CSV table of C-alpha atoms in Angstrom, one decimal:
chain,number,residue,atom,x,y,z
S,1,UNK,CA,-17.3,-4.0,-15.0
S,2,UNK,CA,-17.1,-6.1,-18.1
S,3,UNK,CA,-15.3,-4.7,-21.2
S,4,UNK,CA,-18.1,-4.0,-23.2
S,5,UNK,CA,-19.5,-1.7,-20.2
S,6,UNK,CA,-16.0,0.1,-19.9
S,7,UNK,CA,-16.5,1.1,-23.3
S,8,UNK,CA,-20.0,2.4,-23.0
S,9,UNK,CA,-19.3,4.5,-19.8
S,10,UNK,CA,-16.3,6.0,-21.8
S,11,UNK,CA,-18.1,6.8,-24.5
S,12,UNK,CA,-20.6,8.7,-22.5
S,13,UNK,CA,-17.8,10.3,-20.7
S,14,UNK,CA,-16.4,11.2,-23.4
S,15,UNK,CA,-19.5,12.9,-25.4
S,16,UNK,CA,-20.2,14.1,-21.9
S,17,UNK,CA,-17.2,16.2,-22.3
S,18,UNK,CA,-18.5,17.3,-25.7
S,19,UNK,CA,-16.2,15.5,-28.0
S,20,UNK,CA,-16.9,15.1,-31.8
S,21,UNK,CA,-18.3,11.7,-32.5
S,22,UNK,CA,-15.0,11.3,-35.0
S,23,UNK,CA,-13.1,12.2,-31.3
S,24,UNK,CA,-15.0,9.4,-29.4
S,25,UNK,CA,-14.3,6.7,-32.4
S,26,UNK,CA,-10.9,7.4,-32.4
S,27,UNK,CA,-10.3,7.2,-28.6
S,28,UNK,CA,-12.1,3.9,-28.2
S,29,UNK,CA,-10.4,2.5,-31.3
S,30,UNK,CA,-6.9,3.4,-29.8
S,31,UNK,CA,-8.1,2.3,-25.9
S,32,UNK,CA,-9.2,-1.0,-27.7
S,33,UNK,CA,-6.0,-1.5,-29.8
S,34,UNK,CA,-3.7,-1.0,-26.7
S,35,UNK,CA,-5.9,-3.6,-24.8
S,36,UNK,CA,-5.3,-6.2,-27.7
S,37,UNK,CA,-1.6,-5.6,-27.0
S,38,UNK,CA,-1.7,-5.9,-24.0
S,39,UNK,CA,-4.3,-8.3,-22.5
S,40,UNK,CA,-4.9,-6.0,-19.7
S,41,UNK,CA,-8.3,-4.9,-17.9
S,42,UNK,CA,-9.5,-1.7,-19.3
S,43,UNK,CA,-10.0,-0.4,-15.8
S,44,UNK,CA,-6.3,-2.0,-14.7
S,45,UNK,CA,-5.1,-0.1,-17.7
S,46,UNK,CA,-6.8,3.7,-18.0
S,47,UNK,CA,-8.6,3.8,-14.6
S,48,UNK,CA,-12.6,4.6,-14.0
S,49,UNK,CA,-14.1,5.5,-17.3
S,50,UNK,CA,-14.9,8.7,-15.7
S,51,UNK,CA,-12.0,9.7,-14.4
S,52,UNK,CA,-10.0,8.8,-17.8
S,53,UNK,CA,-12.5,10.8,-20.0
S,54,UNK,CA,-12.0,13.8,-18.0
S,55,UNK,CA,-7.9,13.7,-19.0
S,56,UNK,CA,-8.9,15.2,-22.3
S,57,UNK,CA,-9.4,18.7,-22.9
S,58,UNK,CA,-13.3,19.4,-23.1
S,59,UNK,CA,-14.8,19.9,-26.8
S,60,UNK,CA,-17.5,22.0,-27.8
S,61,UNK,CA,-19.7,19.4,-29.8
S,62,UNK,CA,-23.4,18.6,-28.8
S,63,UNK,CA,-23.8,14.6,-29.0
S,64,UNK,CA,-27.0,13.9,-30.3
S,65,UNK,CA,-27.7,12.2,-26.7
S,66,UNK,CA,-27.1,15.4,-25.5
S,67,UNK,CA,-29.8,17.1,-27.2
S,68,UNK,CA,-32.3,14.7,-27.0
S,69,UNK,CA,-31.6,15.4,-22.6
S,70,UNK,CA,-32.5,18.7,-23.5
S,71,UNK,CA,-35.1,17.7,-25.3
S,72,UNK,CA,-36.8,15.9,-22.3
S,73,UNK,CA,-36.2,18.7,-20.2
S,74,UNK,CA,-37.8,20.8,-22.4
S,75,UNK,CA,-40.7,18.7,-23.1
S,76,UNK,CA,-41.3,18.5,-19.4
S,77,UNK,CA,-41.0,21.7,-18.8
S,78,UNK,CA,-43.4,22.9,-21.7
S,79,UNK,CA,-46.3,20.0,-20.6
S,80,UNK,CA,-46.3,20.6,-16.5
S,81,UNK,CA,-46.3,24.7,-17.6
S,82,UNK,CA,-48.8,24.3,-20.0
S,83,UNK,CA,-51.3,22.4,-16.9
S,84,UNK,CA,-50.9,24.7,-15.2
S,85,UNK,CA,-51.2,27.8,-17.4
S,86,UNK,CA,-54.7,26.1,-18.4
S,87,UNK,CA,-55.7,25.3,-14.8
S,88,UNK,CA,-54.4,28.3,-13.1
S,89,UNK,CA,-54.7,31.0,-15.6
S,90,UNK,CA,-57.3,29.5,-17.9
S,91,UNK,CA,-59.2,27.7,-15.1
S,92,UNK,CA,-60.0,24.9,-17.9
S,93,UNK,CA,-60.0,21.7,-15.3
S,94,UNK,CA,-59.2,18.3,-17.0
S,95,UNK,CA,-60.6,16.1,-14.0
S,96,UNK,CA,-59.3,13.6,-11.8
S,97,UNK,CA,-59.2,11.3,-14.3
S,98,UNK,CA,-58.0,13.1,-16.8
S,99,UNK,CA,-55.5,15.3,-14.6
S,100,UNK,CA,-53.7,11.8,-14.0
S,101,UNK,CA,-53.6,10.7,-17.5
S,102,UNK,CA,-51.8,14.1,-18.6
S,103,UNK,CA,-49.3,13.7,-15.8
S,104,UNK,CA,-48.5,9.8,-16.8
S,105,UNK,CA,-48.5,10.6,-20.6
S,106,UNK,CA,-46.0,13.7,-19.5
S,107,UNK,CA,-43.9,11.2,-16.8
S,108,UNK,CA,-43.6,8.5,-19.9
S,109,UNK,CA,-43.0,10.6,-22.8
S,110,UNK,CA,-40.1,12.1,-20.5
S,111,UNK,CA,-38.8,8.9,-19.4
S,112,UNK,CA,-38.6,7.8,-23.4
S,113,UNK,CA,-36.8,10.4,-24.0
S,114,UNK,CA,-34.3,10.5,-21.5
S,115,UNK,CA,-33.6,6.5,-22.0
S,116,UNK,CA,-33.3,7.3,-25.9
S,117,UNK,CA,-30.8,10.0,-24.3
S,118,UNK,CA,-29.3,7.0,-22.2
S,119,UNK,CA,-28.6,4.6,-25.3
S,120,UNK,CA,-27.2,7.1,-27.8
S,121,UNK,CA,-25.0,8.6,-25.0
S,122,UNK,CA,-23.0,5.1,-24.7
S,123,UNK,CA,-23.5,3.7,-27.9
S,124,UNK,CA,-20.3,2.3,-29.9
S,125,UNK,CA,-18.8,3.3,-33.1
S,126,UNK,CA,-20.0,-0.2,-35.5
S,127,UNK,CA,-16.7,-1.4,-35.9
S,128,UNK,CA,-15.3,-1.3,-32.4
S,129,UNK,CA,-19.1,-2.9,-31.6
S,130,UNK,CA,-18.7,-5.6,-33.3
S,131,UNK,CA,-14.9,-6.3,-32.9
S,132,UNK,CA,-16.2,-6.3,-28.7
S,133,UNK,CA,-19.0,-8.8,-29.8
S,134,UNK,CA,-16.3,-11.1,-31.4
S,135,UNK,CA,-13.9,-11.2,-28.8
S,136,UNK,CA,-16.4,-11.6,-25.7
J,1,UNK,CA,8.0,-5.3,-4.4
J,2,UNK,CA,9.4,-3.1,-7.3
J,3,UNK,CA,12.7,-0.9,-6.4
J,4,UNK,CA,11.2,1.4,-9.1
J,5,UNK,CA,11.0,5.2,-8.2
J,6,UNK,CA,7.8,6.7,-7.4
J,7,UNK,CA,8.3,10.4,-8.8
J,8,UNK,CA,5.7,13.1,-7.6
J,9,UNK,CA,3.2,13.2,-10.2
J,10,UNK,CA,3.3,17.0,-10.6
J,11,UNK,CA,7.4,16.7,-11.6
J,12,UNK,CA,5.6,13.6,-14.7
J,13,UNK,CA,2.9,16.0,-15.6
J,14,UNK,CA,5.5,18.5,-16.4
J,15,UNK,CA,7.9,16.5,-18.1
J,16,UNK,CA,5.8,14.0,-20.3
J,17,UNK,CA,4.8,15.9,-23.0
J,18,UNK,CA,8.4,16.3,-24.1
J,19,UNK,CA,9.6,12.9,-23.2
J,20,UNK,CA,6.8,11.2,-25.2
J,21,UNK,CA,7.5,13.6,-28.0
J,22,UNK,CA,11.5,12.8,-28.0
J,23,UNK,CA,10.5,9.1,-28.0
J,24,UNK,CA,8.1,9.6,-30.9
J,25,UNK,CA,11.0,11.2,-32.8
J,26,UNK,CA,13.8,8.7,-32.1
J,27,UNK,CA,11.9,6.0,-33.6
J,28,UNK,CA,10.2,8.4,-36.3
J,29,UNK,CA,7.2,7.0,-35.8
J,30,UNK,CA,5.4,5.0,-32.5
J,31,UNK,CA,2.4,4.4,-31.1
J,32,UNK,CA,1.1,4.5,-27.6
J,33,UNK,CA,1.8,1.0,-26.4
J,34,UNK,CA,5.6,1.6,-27.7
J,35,UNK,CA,5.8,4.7,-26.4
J,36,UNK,CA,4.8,3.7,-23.0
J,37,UNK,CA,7.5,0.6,-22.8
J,38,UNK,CA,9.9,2.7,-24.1
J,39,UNK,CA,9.7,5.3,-21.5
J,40,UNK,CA,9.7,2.5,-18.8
J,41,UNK,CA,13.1,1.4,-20.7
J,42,UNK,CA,14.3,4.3,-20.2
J,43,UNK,CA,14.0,5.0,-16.7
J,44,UNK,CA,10.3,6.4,-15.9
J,45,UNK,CA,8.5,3.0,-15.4
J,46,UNK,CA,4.9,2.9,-14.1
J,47,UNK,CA,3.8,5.5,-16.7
J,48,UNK,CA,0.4,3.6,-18.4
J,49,UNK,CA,-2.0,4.1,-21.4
J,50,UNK,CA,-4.3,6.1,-19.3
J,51,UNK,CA,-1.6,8.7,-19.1
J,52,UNK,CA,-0.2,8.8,-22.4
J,53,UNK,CA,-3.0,8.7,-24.8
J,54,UNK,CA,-4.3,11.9,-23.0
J,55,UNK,CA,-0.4,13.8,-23.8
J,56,UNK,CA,-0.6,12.1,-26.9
J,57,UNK,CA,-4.3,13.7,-27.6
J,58,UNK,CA,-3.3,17.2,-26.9
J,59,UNK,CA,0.1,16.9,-28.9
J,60,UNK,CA,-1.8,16.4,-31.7
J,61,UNK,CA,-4.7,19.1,-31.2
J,62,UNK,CA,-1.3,21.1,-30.4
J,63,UNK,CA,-0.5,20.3,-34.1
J,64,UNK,CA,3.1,18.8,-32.7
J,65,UNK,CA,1.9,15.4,-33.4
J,66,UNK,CA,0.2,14.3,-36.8
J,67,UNK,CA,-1.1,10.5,-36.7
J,68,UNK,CA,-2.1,7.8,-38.7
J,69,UNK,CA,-4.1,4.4,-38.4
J,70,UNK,CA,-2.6,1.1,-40.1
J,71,UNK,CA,-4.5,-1.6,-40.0
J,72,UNK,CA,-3.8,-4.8,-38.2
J,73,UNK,CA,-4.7,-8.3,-38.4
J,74,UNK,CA,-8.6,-8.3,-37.8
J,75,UNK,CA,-8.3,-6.0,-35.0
J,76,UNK,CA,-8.2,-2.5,-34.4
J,77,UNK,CA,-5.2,-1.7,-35.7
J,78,UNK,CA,-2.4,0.9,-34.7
J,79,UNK,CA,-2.1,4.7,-35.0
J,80,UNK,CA,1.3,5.8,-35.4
J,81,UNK,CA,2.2,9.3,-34.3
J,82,UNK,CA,5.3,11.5,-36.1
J,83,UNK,CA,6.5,14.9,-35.0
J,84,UNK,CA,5.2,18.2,-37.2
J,85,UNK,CA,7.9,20.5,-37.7
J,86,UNK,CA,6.0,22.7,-35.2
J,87,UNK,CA,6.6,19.8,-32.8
J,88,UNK,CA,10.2,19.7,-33.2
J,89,UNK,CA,10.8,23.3,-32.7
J,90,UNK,CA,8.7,22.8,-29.4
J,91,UNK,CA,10.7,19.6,-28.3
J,92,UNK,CA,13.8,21.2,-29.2
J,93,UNK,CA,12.9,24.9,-27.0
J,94,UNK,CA,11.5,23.1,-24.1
J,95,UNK,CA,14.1,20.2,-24.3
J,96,UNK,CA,16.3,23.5,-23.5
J,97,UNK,CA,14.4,25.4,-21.2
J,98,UNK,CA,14.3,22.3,-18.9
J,99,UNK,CA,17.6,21.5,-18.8
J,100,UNK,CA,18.4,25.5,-17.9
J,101,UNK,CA,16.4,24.8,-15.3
J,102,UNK,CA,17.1,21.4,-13.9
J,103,UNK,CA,20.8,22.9,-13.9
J,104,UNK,CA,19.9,25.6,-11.4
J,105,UNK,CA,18.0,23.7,-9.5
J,106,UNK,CA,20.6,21.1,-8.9
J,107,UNK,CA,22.9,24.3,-8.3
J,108,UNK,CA,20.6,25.3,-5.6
J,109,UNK,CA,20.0,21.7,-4.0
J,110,UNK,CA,23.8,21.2,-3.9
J,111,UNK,CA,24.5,24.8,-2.4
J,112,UNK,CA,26.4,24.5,1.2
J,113,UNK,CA,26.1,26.7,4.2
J,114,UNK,CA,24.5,29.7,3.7
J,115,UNK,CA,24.6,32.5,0.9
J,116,UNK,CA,27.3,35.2,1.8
């Protein structure tokens, strides 16, 4: 695992764990000054990113990544229960064709969101960013 | 091979909250890398970053720990930790309270025979 990857899966760790975003900047900022000090290997250093995210007490703030996982769950929910409300209960039939093109616009719109999830889930404070980007 | 002592980690856990605040006011003010060579200086070697920042963390949502970031030469910079007076009434209590209890534990390990 490079650096740069140690950083994201902490990150998500840590807004897994529901820590403020100010929490998560600080955390990564003070991981990444101990590193400079030392030259070590993040995972020589702290451990798993996992494993070292869940040694801090568990917060009670939503990361925006969080919500947009809810999001897609909710979406999907919402879109299968509305086919079948209009199939089953309705009887309004969209079609073979038609039947499939709900589902994939359902399966993609659900796969955006949970990749947009993805991405803001690990993504780095600007400063530590670009101080990683420097020193790769 | 290191000759250093591999403590239980259950006898750290309960003792590094304290030690890490007694370092932090000896010196004033310290930050994590400092605090961890300075416990290894002192005798409890082997004790990392991924074990400190986490004491450190709660200390401060604990309010016994206020910090502060300085900045450094184009990197991150430092934060440097100092005791609250809260966290000196805690060190100074449970600085106490452990060595009560260390002293009648030893009593205990050192008994001989058996009680009357």
């Amino acid at each position: 695992m490079t650096t740069l990857e140690y950083f994201r899966a902490l990150a998500l760790g840590l807004r897994q764990r529901k820590l403020s975003e100010d929490q998560v900047a600080d955390l990564l900022r003070e991981l990444q000054s101990h590193l400079q000090e030392t030259g070590a290997r993040p995972e020589d250093a702290f451990g798993s990113p996992k494993e070292y995210a869940e040694r801090f007490p568990k917060g009670s703030t939503v990361s925006r990544g969080s919500k947009i996982g809810y999001l897609a769950a909710a979406v999907l929910m919402v879109l299968i229960g509305a086919k079948v409300f209009t199939g089953q209960v309705l009887g309004i039939s969209l079609g073979f064709p038609g039947t499939l093109i709900y589902l994939g616009a359902t399966v993609l719109l659900t796969f955006a969101l949970v990749a947009w999830s993805n991405v803001l889930q690990r993504r780095l404070p600007e400063r530590i960013a670009e101080d990683l980007s420097r020193r790769k | 091979m290191s000759d250093d002592p591999k403590w239980p980690s259950d006898w750290i856990r309960a003792v590094l909250a304290p030690c890490i605040l007694q370092q932090v006011q000896t010196r004033n003010e310290s930050y994590g890398y400092q605090i961890v060579q300075d416990l290894g200086a002192r005798g409890l070697p082997g004790i990392g970053g991924g074990t400190v920042y986490p004491v450190l963390n709660r200390l401060e949502a604990d309010g016994r720990v206020r910090s502060e970031w300085r900045e450094g030469n184009g990197g991150p910079g430092r934060k440097f930790y100092s005791i609250t007076p809260e966290g000196e009434t805690w060190l100074s209590e449970t600085s106490g309270a452990w060595q009560d209890f260390t002293a009648r534990v030893a009593a205990i390990l050192t008994m001989e025979g058996n009680p009357a």
